[in-house]
PDB file of C-alpha atoms in Angstrom:
ATOM      1  CA  MET H   1     -10.423 -11.850  12.100  1.00 38.00           C
ATOM      2  CA  SER H   2     -13.421 -10.317   9.735  1.00 37.00           C
ATOM      3  CA  LEU H   3     -16.961 -10.110  10.526  1.00 36.00           C
ATOM      4  CA  LYS H   4     -19.514 -10.362   7.579  1.00 37.00           C
ATOM      5  CA  PHE H   5     -22.647  -8.963   7.992  1.00 37.00           C
ATOM      6  CA  LEU H   6     -26.137  -9.866   6.062  1.00 36.00           C
ATOM      7  CA  SER H   7     -28.999  -6.340   6.321  1.00 40.00           C
ATOM      8  CA  PRO H   8     -32.495  -7.080   7.344  1.00 43.00           C
ATOM      9  CA  LEU H   9     -33.638  -5.731   3.104  1.00 40.00           C
ATOM     10  CA  LEU H  10     -30.743  -8.620   1.896  1.00 36.00           C
ATOM     11  CA  ILE H  11     -32.161 -11.254   4.534  1.00 34.00           C
ATOM     12  CA  LEU H  12     -36.026 -10.208   3.536  1.00 38.00           C
ATOM     13  CA  VAL H  13     -35.151 -10.022  -0.352  1.00 39.00           C
ATOM     14  CA  SER H  14     -33.622 -14.050   0.352  1.00 37.00           C
ATOM     15  CA  ASN H  15     -37.003 -14.621   2.045  1.00 42.00           C
ATOM     16  CA  LEU H  16     -38.899 -13.844  -0.985  1.00 41.00           C
ATOM     17  CA  TYR H  17     -37.373 -14.997  -3.845  1.00 46.00           C
ATOM     18  CA  ALA H  18     -36.710 -18.732  -1.918  1.00 61.00           C
ATOM     19  CA  GLN H  19     -38.828 -21.456  -3.497  1.00 72.00           C
ATOM     20  CA  ASN H  20     -39.636 -24.652  -2.987  1.00 85.00           C
ATOM     21  CA  THR H  21     -40.453 -27.867  -5.443  1.00 91.00           C
ATOM     22  CA  PHE H  22     -43.224 -29.890  -5.288  1.00 91.00           C
ATOM     23  CA  GLN H  23     -43.686 -33.062  -7.482  1.00 96.00           C
ATOM     24  CA  GLY H  24     -45.363 -35.770  -7.667  1.00 97.00           C
ATOM     25  CA  VAL H  25     -48.424 -37.343  -8.868  1.00 98.00           C
ATOM     26  CA  VAL H  26     -52.722 -36.781  -9.562  1.00 98.00           C
ATOM     27  CA  ALA H  27     -54.654 -39.074 -10.284  1.00 98.00           C
ATOM     28  CA  ASP H  28     -58.478 -40.237 -10.271  1.00 97.00           C
ATOM     29  CA  ARG H  29     -59.687 -40.813  -6.698  1.00 97.00           C
ATOM     30  CA  GLU H  30     -61.534 -44.190  -7.770  1.00 96.00           C
ATOM     31  CA  THR H  31     -60.172 -45.791 -10.151  1.00 97.00           C
ATOM     32  CA  LYS H  32     -56.515 -44.742  -9.100  1.00 97.00           C
ATOM     33  CA  GLN H  33     -55.621 -43.873 -12.614  1.00 97.00           C
ATOM     34  CA  PRO H  34     -52.988 -40.684 -13.258  1.00 98.00           C
ATOM     35  CA  LEU H  35     -54.953 -38.410 -15.180  1.00 98.00           C
ATOM     36  CA  SER H  36     -53.012 -36.275 -18.219  1.00 97.00           C
ATOM     37  CA  PHE H  37     -52.926 -32.151 -18.712  1.00 98.00           C
ATOM     38  CA  VAL H  38     -54.132 -31.330 -15.473  1.00 98.00           C
ATOM     39  CA  ASN H  39     -53.860 -27.720 -14.795  1.00 98.00           C
ATOM     40  CA  ILE H  40     -51.982 -26.898 -11.395  1.00 98.00           C
ATOM     41  CA  GLY H  41     -50.595 -23.856  -9.886  1.00 98.00           C
ATOM     42  CA  VAL H  42     -50.904 -20.603  -8.051  1.00 97.00           C
ATOM     43  CA  VAL H  43     -54.569 -18.933  -8.517  1.00 97.00           C
ATOM     44  CA  ASN H  44     -53.670 -15.498 -10.643  1.00 96.00           C
ATOM     45  CA  GLN H  45     -50.365 -15.674 -10.150  1.00 94.00           C
ATOM     46  CA  ASN H  46     -49.011 -17.375 -13.245  1.00 93.00           C
ATOM     47  CA  THR H  47     -46.793 -20.335 -11.337  1.00 96.00           C
ATOM     48  CA  GLY H  48     -48.652 -22.784 -12.600  1.00 97.00           C
ATOM     49  CA  THR H  49     -47.906 -25.952 -14.928  1.00 98.00           C
ATOM     50  CA  VAL H  50     -49.403 -29.142 -16.232  1.00 98.00           C
ATOM     51  CA  SER H  51     -49.222 -32.824 -15.343  1.00 98.00           C
ATOM     52  CA  ASP H  52     -47.499 -35.014 -18.179  1.00 97.00           C
ATOM     53  CA  LEU H  53     -49.137 -37.998 -19.927  1.00 96.00           C
ATOM     54  CA  ASP H  54     -48.140 -39.912 -16.764  1.00 97.00           C
ATOM     55  CA  GLY H  55     -49.749 -37.562 -14.397  1.00 98.00           C
ATOM     56  CA  PHE H  56     -46.786 -36.031 -12.871  1.00 98.00           C
ATOM     57  CA  PHE H  57     -46.437 -32.835 -11.917  1.00 97.00           C
ATOM     58  CA  SER H  58     -43.101 -30.285 -10.947  1.00 96.00           C
ATOM     59  CA  LEU H  59     -44.336 -27.125  -9.449  1.00 96.00           C
ATOM     60  CA  LYS H  60     -42.296 -24.292  -7.641  1.00 94.00           C
ATOM     61  CA  ILE H  61     -43.878 -22.429  -5.341  1.00 93.00           C
ATOM     62  CA  LYS H  62     -42.386 -19.332  -4.098  1.00 91.00           C
ATOM     63  CA  ALA H  63     -42.164 -18.178  -0.240  1.00 87.00           C
ATOM     64  CA  SER H  64     -43.967 -14.993  -0.687  1.00 93.00           C
ATOM     65  CA  GLN H  65     -46.831 -16.568  -2.186  1.00 95.00           C
ATOM     66  CA  LYS H  66     -47.775 -19.060   1.070  1.00 93.00           C
ATOM     67  CA  GLU H  67     -51.138 -17.047   1.267  1.00 95.00           C
ATOM     68  CA  GLU H  68     -51.838 -17.445  -1.944  1.00 97.00           C
ATOM     69  CA  ALA H  69     -54.747 -20.257  -3.138  1.00 97.00           C
ATOM     70  CA  LEU H  70     -53.263 -23.209  -4.958  1.00 97.00           C
ATOM     71  CA  ARG H  71     -55.614 -25.147  -7.480  1.00 98.00           C
ATOM     72  CA  PHE H  72     -55.537 -28.442  -9.256  1.00 98.00           C
ATOM     73  CA  SER H  73     -58.634 -28.491 -12.311  1.00 97.00           C
ATOM     74  CA  MET H  74     -59.541 -30.478 -14.887  1.00 96.00           C
ATOM     75  CA  ILE H  75     -62.379 -31.414 -17.513  1.00 94.00           C
ATOM     76  CA  GLY H  76     -65.291 -33.577 -15.511  1.00 94.00           C
ATOM     77  CA  TYR H  77     -63.404 -33.039 -12.416  1.00 96.00           C
ATOM     78  CA  GLU H  78     -64.324 -31.600  -9.410  1.00 96.00           C
ATOM     79  CA  SER H  79     -61.349 -28.843  -8.628  1.00 97.00           C
ATOM     80  CA  TYR H  80     -59.045 -28.823  -5.150  1.00 97.00           C
ATOM     81  CA  THR H  81     -58.112 -25.994  -4.228  1.00 97.00           C
ATOM     82  CA  GLN H  82     -56.108 -25.674  -1.122  1.00 96.00           C
ATOM     83  CA  SER H  83     -53.845 -22.351  -0.128  1.00 96.00           C
ATOM     84  CA  VAL H  84     -50.078 -22.743  -0.436  1.00 95.00           C
ATOM     85  CA  ARG H  85     -49.566 -22.434   3.520  1.00 94.00           C
ATOM     86  CA  SER H  86     -51.524 -25.672   3.936  1.00 94.00           C
ATOM     87  CA  PHE H  87     -50.615 -27.496   0.762  1.00 94.00           C
ATOM     88  CA  ILE H  88     -47.072 -26.994   2.131  1.00 90.00           C
ATOM     89  CA  SER H  89     -48.174 -28.623   5.266  1.00 91.00           C
ATOM     90  CA  GLU H  90     -49.417 -31.576   4.274  1.00 92.00           C
ATOM     91  CA  PHE H  91     -48.259 -32.374   0.808  1.00 91.00           C
ATOM     92  CA  SER H  92     -44.554 -34.565   0.334  1.00 89.00           C
ATOM     93  CA  SER H  93     -42.957 -34.562  -2.657  1.00 83.00           C
ATOM     94  CA  GLY H  94     -43.846 -37.934  -4.485  1.00 89.00           C
ATOM     95  CA  ASP H  95     -47.237 -37.655  -2.951  1.00 94.00           C
ATOM     96  CA  THR H  96     -50.120 -38.582  -4.789  1.00 97.00           C
ATOM     97  CA  LEU H  97     -53.185 -35.900  -5.116  1.00 97.00           C
ATOM     98  CA  TYR H  98     -56.809 -37.347  -6.013  1.00 97.00           C
ATOM     99  CA  LEU H  99     -59.531 -35.738  -7.564  1.00 98.00           C
ATOM    100  CA  LYS H 100     -62.507 -36.682  -7.825  1.00 97.00           C
ATOM    101  CA  SER H 101     -64.611 -37.029 -10.344  1.00 94.00           C
ATOM    102  CA  GLU H 102     -67.535 -35.220 -11.914  1.00 87.00           C
ATOM    103  CA  VAL H 103     -70.751 -36.027 -12.219  1.00 76.00           C
ATOM    104  CA  PHE H 104     -72.590 -33.355 -14.974  1.00 66.00           C
ATOM    105  CA  GLU H 105     -76.416 -33.028 -15.982  1.00 63.00           C
ATOM    106  CA  LEU H 106     -75.777 -31.897 -19.515  1.00 56.00           C
ATOM    107  CA  SER H 107     -78.644 -29.421 -21.278  1.00 61.00           C
ATOM    108  CA  GLU H 108     -80.206 -30.101 -24.104  1.00 60.00           C
ATOM    109  CA  ILE H 109     -80.752 -28.460 -27.387  1.00 59.00           C
ATOM    110  CA  VAL H 110     -84.768 -27.916 -28.514  1.00 59.00           C
ATOM    111  CA  LEU H 111     -83.922 -29.119 -32.239  1.00 58.00           C
ATOM    112  CA  SER H 112     -87.344 -27.875 -34.448  1.00 62.00           C
ATOM    113  CA  GLU H 113     -88.171 -28.818 -37.886  1.00 63.00           C
ATOM    114  CA  LYS H 114     -86.185 -25.326 -38.945  1.00 69.00           C
ATOM    115  CA  LYS H 115     -83.662 -25.618 -41.322  1.00 87.00           C
ATOM    116  CA  TRP H 116     -80.613 -24.518 -40.122  1.00 91.00           C
ATOM    117  CA  ARG H 117     -77.774 -21.973 -41.352  1.00 94.00           C
ATOM    118  CA  ARG H 118     -74.456 -22.624 -41.384  1.00 96.00           C
ATOM    119  CA  LYS H 119     -71.903 -19.235 -40.779  1.00 97.00           C
ATOM    120  CA  THR H 120     -68.293 -18.558 -40.198  1.00 98.00           C
ATOM    121  CA  ILE H 121     -67.549 -16.579 -37.301  1.00 97.00           C
ATOM    122  CA  GLY H 122     -64.601 -14.675 -35.993  1.00 97.00           C
ATOM    123  CA  ASN H 123     -61.438 -13.888 -37.757  1.00 96.00           C
ATOM    124  CA  LYS H 124     -60.762 -15.675 -40.712  1.00 96.00           C
ATOM    125  CA  THR H 125     -57.324 -14.135 -42.100  1.00 96.00           C
ATOM    126  CA  LYS H 126     -54.540 -16.166 -44.088  1.00 95.00           C
ATOM    127  CA  SER H 127     -52.152 -13.613 -43.053  1.00 95.00           C
ATOM    128  CA  LYS H 128     -48.437 -14.453 -43.950  1.00 94.00           C
ATOM    129  CA  SER H 129     -46.774 -10.570 -43.343  1.00 95.00           C
ATOM    130  CA  VAL H 130     -48.337 -10.801 -40.020  1.00 95.00           C
ATOM    131  CA  SER H 131     -47.960 -13.883 -37.565  1.00 96.00           C
ATOM    132  CA  THR H 132     -48.199 -14.153 -33.683  1.00 96.00           C
ATOM    133  CA  GLY H 133     -47.878 -17.625 -31.521  1.00 95.00           C
ATOM    134  CA  PHE H 134     -47.846 -18.019 -27.379  1.00 95.00           C
ATOM    135  CA  ILE H 135     -46.414 -15.640 -25.217  1.00 91.00           C
ATOM    136  CA  ASN H 136     -44.296 -18.673 -23.910  1.00 90.00           C
ATOM    137  CA  ASN H 137     -43.816 -22.130 -24.123  1.00 88.00           C
ATOM    138  CA  GLU H 138     -44.666 -22.862 -19.979  1.00 93.00           C
ATOM    139  CA  LEU H 139     -47.136 -25.389 -19.105  1.00 96.00           C
ATOM    140  CA  GLY H 140     -50.667 -23.662 -19.488  1.00 97.00           C
ATOM    141  CA  ASN H 141     -49.898 -21.140 -21.556  1.00 97.00           C
ATOM    142  CA  GLU H 142     -53.007 -20.684 -23.468  1.00 98.00           C
ATOM    143  CA  ILE H 143     -53.573 -17.772 -26.520  1.00 98.00           C
ATOM    144  CA  GLY H 144     -57.516 -17.133 -27.711  1.00 98.00           C
ATOM    145  CA  VAL H 145     -60.364 -14.665 -29.073  1.00 98.00           C
ATOM    146  CA  VAL H 146     -63.659 -13.961 -27.842  1.00 98.00           C
ATOM    147  CA  ILE H 147     -66.163 -14.966 -30.971  1.00 97.00           C
ATOM    148  CA  SER H 148     -69.656 -12.590 -30.684  1.00 96.00           C
ATOM    149  CA  VAL H 149     -72.681 -14.222 -30.658  1.00 96.00           C
ATOM    150  CA  LYS H 150     -76.109 -12.606 -32.618  1.00 93.00           C
ATOM    151  CA  ASP H 151     -78.327 -15.748 -33.200  1.00 90.00           C
ATOM    152  CA  SER H 152     -79.682 -18.033 -29.759  1.00 86.00           C
ATOM    153  CA  PRO H 153     -78.878 -21.043 -29.786  1.00 92.00           C
ATOM    154  CA  THR H 154     -75.528 -21.217 -31.694  1.00 96.00           C
ATOM    155  CA  VAL H 155     -73.940 -24.465 -32.430  1.00 96.00           C
ATOM    156  CA  LEU H 156     -70.482 -24.703 -32.844  1.00 98.00           C
ATOM    157  CA  GLU H 157     -69.775 -27.468 -35.394  1.00 98.00           C
ATOM    158  CA  SER H 158     -65.360 -26.791 -36.219  1.00 98.00           C
ATOM    159  CA  PHE H 159     -62.457 -24.222 -34.870  1.00 98.00           C
ATOM    160  CA  ASN H 160     -60.473 -22.999 -37.470  1.00 98.00           C
ATOM    161  CA  PHE H 161     -56.767 -21.112 -37.690  1.00 98.00           C
ATOM    162  CA  ASN H 162     -54.197 -20.436 -40.156  1.00 98.00           C
ATOM    163  CA  ILE H 163     -50.626 -21.882 -39.465  1.00 97.00           C
ATOM    164  CA  ASN H 164     -47.680 -20.009 -40.762  1.00 97.00           C
ATOM    165  CA  GLU H 165     -45.048 -21.058 -39.304  1.00 96.00           C
ATOM    166  CA  ASN H 166     -44.923 -24.718 -37.492  1.00 96.00           C
ATOM    167  CA  GLN H 167     -41.437 -26.088 -36.377  1.00 94.00           C
ATOM    168  CA  TYR H 168     -43.017 -29.564 -33.994  1.00 92.00           C
ATOM    169  CA  LYS H 169     -43.471 -32.372 -34.870  1.00 86.00           C
ATOM    170  CA  PRO H 170     -45.786 -33.545 -34.126  1.00 89.00           C
ATOM    171  CA  LEU H 171     -47.691 -30.803 -32.211  1.00 91.00           C
ATOM    172  CA  VAL H 172     -50.012 -30.730 -29.085  1.00 94.00           C
ATOM    173  CA  PHE H 173     -52.218 -28.552 -27.824  1.00 96.00           C
ATOM    174  CA  ARG H 174     -55.921 -28.520 -26.083  1.00 98.00           C
ATOM    175  CA  VAL H 175     -58.875 -26.926 -26.786  1.00 98.00           C
ATOM    176  CA  ASN H 176     -60.856 -24.467 -24.566  1.00 98.00           C
ATOM    177  CA  ILE H 177     -64.245 -22.934 -24.744  1.00 98.00           C
ATOM    178  CA  TYR H 178     -65.253 -20.565 -21.740  1.00 98.00           C
ATOM    179  CA  SER H 179     -68.348 -18.446 -20.437  1.00 97.00           C
ATOM    180  CA  LEU H 180     -67.114 -15.267 -20.532  1.00 98.00           C
ATOM    181  CA  LYS H 181     -67.684 -12.392 -16.851  1.00 97.00           C
ATOM    182  CA  ASN H 182     -66.141  -9.263 -17.493  1.00 95.00           C
ATOM    183  CA  GLY H 183     -65.750 -10.106 -21.214  1.00 95.00           C
ATOM    184  CA  LEU H 184     -62.945 -12.683 -20.029  1.00 97.00           C
ATOM    185  CA  PRO H 185     -62.602 -16.185 -19.360  1.00 98.00           C
ATOM    186  CA  HIS H 186     -65.019 -17.994 -16.881  1.00 97.00           C
ATOM    187  CA  ARG H 187     -66.034 -21.224 -16.614  1.00 95.00           C
ATOM    188  CA  SER H 188     -64.917 -23.446 -19.404  1.00 96.00           C
ATOM    189  CA  LEU H 189     -68.391 -24.993 -21.946  1.00 96.00           C
ATOM    190  CA  VAL H 190     -66.623 -27.982 -22.569  1.00 95.00           C
ATOM    191  CA  TYR H 191     -67.281 -31.667 -20.515  1.00 91.00           C
ATOM    192  CA  GLU H 192     -64.475 -33.628 -21.620  1.00 93.00           C
ATOM    193  CA  ASN H 193     -60.964 -32.684 -22.871  1.00 96.00           C
ATOM    194  CA  ILE H 194     -60.315 -31.888 -26.597  1.00 98.00           C
ATOM    195  CA  ILE H 195     -56.485 -32.870 -27.103  1.00 97.00           C
ATOM    196  CA  VAL H 196     -55.206 -32.125 -30.638  1.00 95.00           C
ATOM    197  CA  ASN H 197     -52.083 -34.042 -32.220  1.00 94.00           C
ATOM    198  CA  SER H 198     -51.080 -32.141 -35.882  1.00 94.00           C
ATOM    199  CA  SER H 199     -48.418 -32.579 -37.679  1.00 93.00           C
ATOM    200  CA  LEU H 200     -49.474 -29.849 -40.384  1.00 96.00           C
ATOM    201  CA  ARG H 201     -46.099 -27.474 -40.843  1.00 96.00           C
ATOM    202  CA  ASN H 202     -48.305 -23.966 -42.539  1.00 96.00           C
ATOM    203  CA  GLY H 203     -51.988 -23.863 -43.517  1.00 97.00           C
ATOM    204  CA  MET H 204     -55.119 -24.070 -42.240  1.00 97.00           C
ATOM    205  CA  MET H 205     -55.854 -26.466 -39.588  1.00 97.00           C
ATOM    206  CA  ARG H 206     -59.707 -27.736 -38.836  1.00 98.00           C
ATOM    207  CA  ILE H 207     -61.122 -29.200 -35.569  1.00 98.00           C
ATOM    208  CA  ASP H 208     -64.396 -30.691 -36.056  1.00 98.00           C
ATOM    209  CA  LEU H 209     -66.237 -29.797 -32.803  1.00 98.00           C
ATOM    210  CA  ARG H 210     -69.189 -31.701 -34.223  1.00 96.00           C
ATOM    211  CA  ASP H 211     -68.612 -34.667 -31.659  1.00 95.00           C
ATOM    212  CA  TYR H 212     -68.632 -32.811 -28.733  1.00 95.00           C
ATOM    213  CA  ASN H 213     -72.604 -31.265 -28.669  1.00 93.00           C
ATOM    214  CA  ILE H 214     -71.232 -27.572 -27.486  1.00 96.00           C
ATOM    215  CA  TRP H 215     -73.395 -24.641 -28.298  1.00 94.00           C
ATOM    216  CA  VAL H 216     -74.342 -21.203 -26.707  1.00 96.00           C
ATOM    217  CA  GLU H 217     -76.040 -18.491 -25.922  1.00 94.00           C
ATOM    218  CA  GLU H 218     -74.020 -15.438 -25.517  1.00 96.00           C
ATOM    219  CA  ASP H 219     -70.501 -14.552 -26.480  1.00 97.00           C
ATOM    220  CA  PHE H 220     -67.286 -16.910 -25.603  1.00 98.00           C
ATOM    221  CA  TYR H 221     -63.926 -17.444 -25.725  1.00 98.00           C
ATOM    222  CA  ILE H 222     -61.826 -20.134 -27.537  1.00 98.00           C
ATOM    223  CA  GLY H 223     -58.446 -20.982 -27.560  1.00 98.00           C
ATOM    224  CA  LEU H 224     -54.953 -23.032 -27.639  1.00 98.00           C
ATOM    225  CA  GLU H 225     -53.367 -24.178 -24.442  1.00 98.00           C
ATOM    226  CA  TRP H 226     -49.734 -25.336 -24.271  1.00 97.00           C
ATOM    227  CA  ILE H 227     -49.784 -28.834 -22.891  1.00 97.00           C
ATOM    228  CA  GLN H 228     -46.550 -30.713 -23.318  1.00 94.00           C
ATOM    229  CA  ASP H 229     -43.007 -29.912 -23.335  1.00 91.00           C
ATOM    230  CA  LEU H 230     -42.096 -30.397 -27.124  1.00 89.00           C
ATOM    231  CA  GLY H 231     -38.838 -27.366 -26.515  1.00 88.00           C
ATOM    232  CA  ASN H 232     -38.447 -23.922 -27.275  1.00 88.00           C
ATOM    233  CA  LYS H 233     -38.961 -23.941 -31.623  1.00 92.00           C
ATOM    234  CA  SER H 234     -41.520 -22.174 -33.172  1.00 93.00           C
ATOM    235  CA  LEU H 235     -45.536 -22.214 -33.282  1.00 95.00           C
ATOM    236  CA  LEU H 236     -47.300 -18.544 -35.695  1.00 97.00           C
ATOM    237  CA  PHE H 237     -50.177 -18.360 -35.726  1.00 98.00           C
ATOM    238  CA  SER H 238     -51.865 -15.998 -39.081  1.00 97.00           C
ATOM    239  CA  ALA H 239     -52.644 -12.516 -37.467  1.00 97.00           C
ATOM    240  CA  ASP H 240     -54.233  -9.007 -38.568  1.00 95.00           C
ATOM    241  CA  ARG H 241     -53.413  -5.867 -37.100  1.00 92.00           C
ATOM    242  CA  LEU H 242     -55.707  -3.102 -35.976  1.00 82.00           C
ATOM    243  CA  THR H 243     -58.144  -5.511 -35.770  1.00 82.00           C
ATOM    244  CA  GLY H 244     -59.629  -7.671 -32.754  1.00 87.00           C
ATOM    245  CA  SER H 245     -57.748  -8.646 -29.744  1.00 94.00           C
ATOM    246  CA  ILE H 246     -56.363 -11.562 -28.384  1.00 97.00           C
ATOM    247  CA  VAL H 247     -56.656 -12.770 -24.686  1.00 98.00           C
ATOM    248  CA  ASN H 248     -54.403 -14.932 -23.448  1.00 97.00           C
ATOM    249  CA  ARG H 249     -52.609 -16.311 -19.845  1.00 97.00           C
ATOM    250  CA  GLN H 250     -49.389 -17.362 -19.433  1.00 96.00           C
ATOM    251  CA  THR H 251     -49.223 -20.576 -17.252  1.00 97.00           C
ATOM    252  CA  SER H 252     -52.333 -22.567 -15.632  1.00 97.00           C
ATOM    253  CA  GLN H 253     -54.802 -20.939 -13.493  1.00 97.00           C
ATOM    254  CA  GLY H 254     -52.654 -17.031 -14.371  1.00 96.00           C
ATOM    255  CA  SER H 255     -54.554 -14.186 -14.661  1.00 96.00           C
ATOM    256  CA  TRP H 256     -56.074 -13.492 -18.053  1.00 97.00           C
ATOM    257  CA  ASN H 257     -54.215 -10.667 -19.880  1.00 96.00           C
ATOM    258  CA  THR H 258     -56.597  -8.607 -23.357  1.00 96.00           C
ATOM    259  CA  VAL H 259     -54.214  -7.471 -26.236  1.00 94.00           C
ATOM    260  CA  LYS H 260     -55.235  -5.060 -28.344  1.00 93.00           C
ATOM    261  CA  GLY H 261     -54.574  -3.600 -31.369  1.00 92.00           C
ATOM    262  CA  LEU H 262     -53.951  -7.648 -33.342  1.00 93.00           C
ATOM    263  CA  GLY H 263     -56.098  -9.707 -34.618  1.00 94.00           C
ATOM    264  CA  LEU H 264     -55.356 -13.652 -34.364  1.00 97.00           C
ATOM    265  CA  GLY H 265     -57.287 -15.413 -37.180  1.00 97.00           C
ATOM    266  CA  PHE H 266     -58.907 -17.550 -35.091  1.00 98.00           C
ATOM    267  CA  HIS H 267     -62.675 -18.287 -36.242  1.00 98.00           C
ATOM    268  CA  VAL H 268     -65.480 -20.908 -35.905  1.00 98.00           C
ATOM    269  CA  GLU H 269     -68.071 -22.521 -38.298  1.00 98.00           C
ATOM    270  CA  VAL H 270     -71.287 -22.828 -36.706  1.00 98.00           C
ATOM    271  CA  LYS H 271     -75.274 -23.137 -37.088  1.00 96.00           C
ATOM    272  CA  TYR H 272     -77.587 -21.685 -35.709  1.00 93.00           C
TER     273      TYR H 272
END
């Protein structure tokens, strides 16, 4: 008879990479209606997902992440944040997690009799020889740029970029706009989801922002978020080398990264 022993190191590695899969639904606390496209993830750990059209989510959490914070967040709702350890002990697969709607006090622009001026800010490249895109197709993956602002207030009228290749039909994404902290995205500057559906294969994409009443006084981030599982195909945007930086994150609630030396062709039409 032979005896087999597992070394302490092997046991440690096994425990470290063990995963728990949690599935459930996110819904509105008052109406009980499911919430689509809620960002769910372990904060700054690149472990995350987005709820689907029916509020359903599936999230794998590593055993090594038990002391980290888990967050559910969505525009228009109070964020739910809890330690992974507490969440594991309280949440059973198939449960519904409820988010409470949040009331915003919107600041207003005082309009004067002055004549508004208009301009385009950001990178306007339409290059077909240089392309870039999302780093993966994980739900919650975001890609965007920081836009510099010189005039206050600056009102955002449209968000524009050139698609070099799109194999998805239709393409579905969310436009996100954030204030900055230490040069990275911080707080959302929009108060409702900006969801875009498009079948554009290539060419200039223009997203009208006028109905969202978005205005800024300082530099800001604008970008796109991957919110539906559309399969593993190709989506590429115009870019150019050695100009600007790309700001991205791998998935919902993940950490932000800056990729220097590649200018993503995202630009905004504004009035000021």
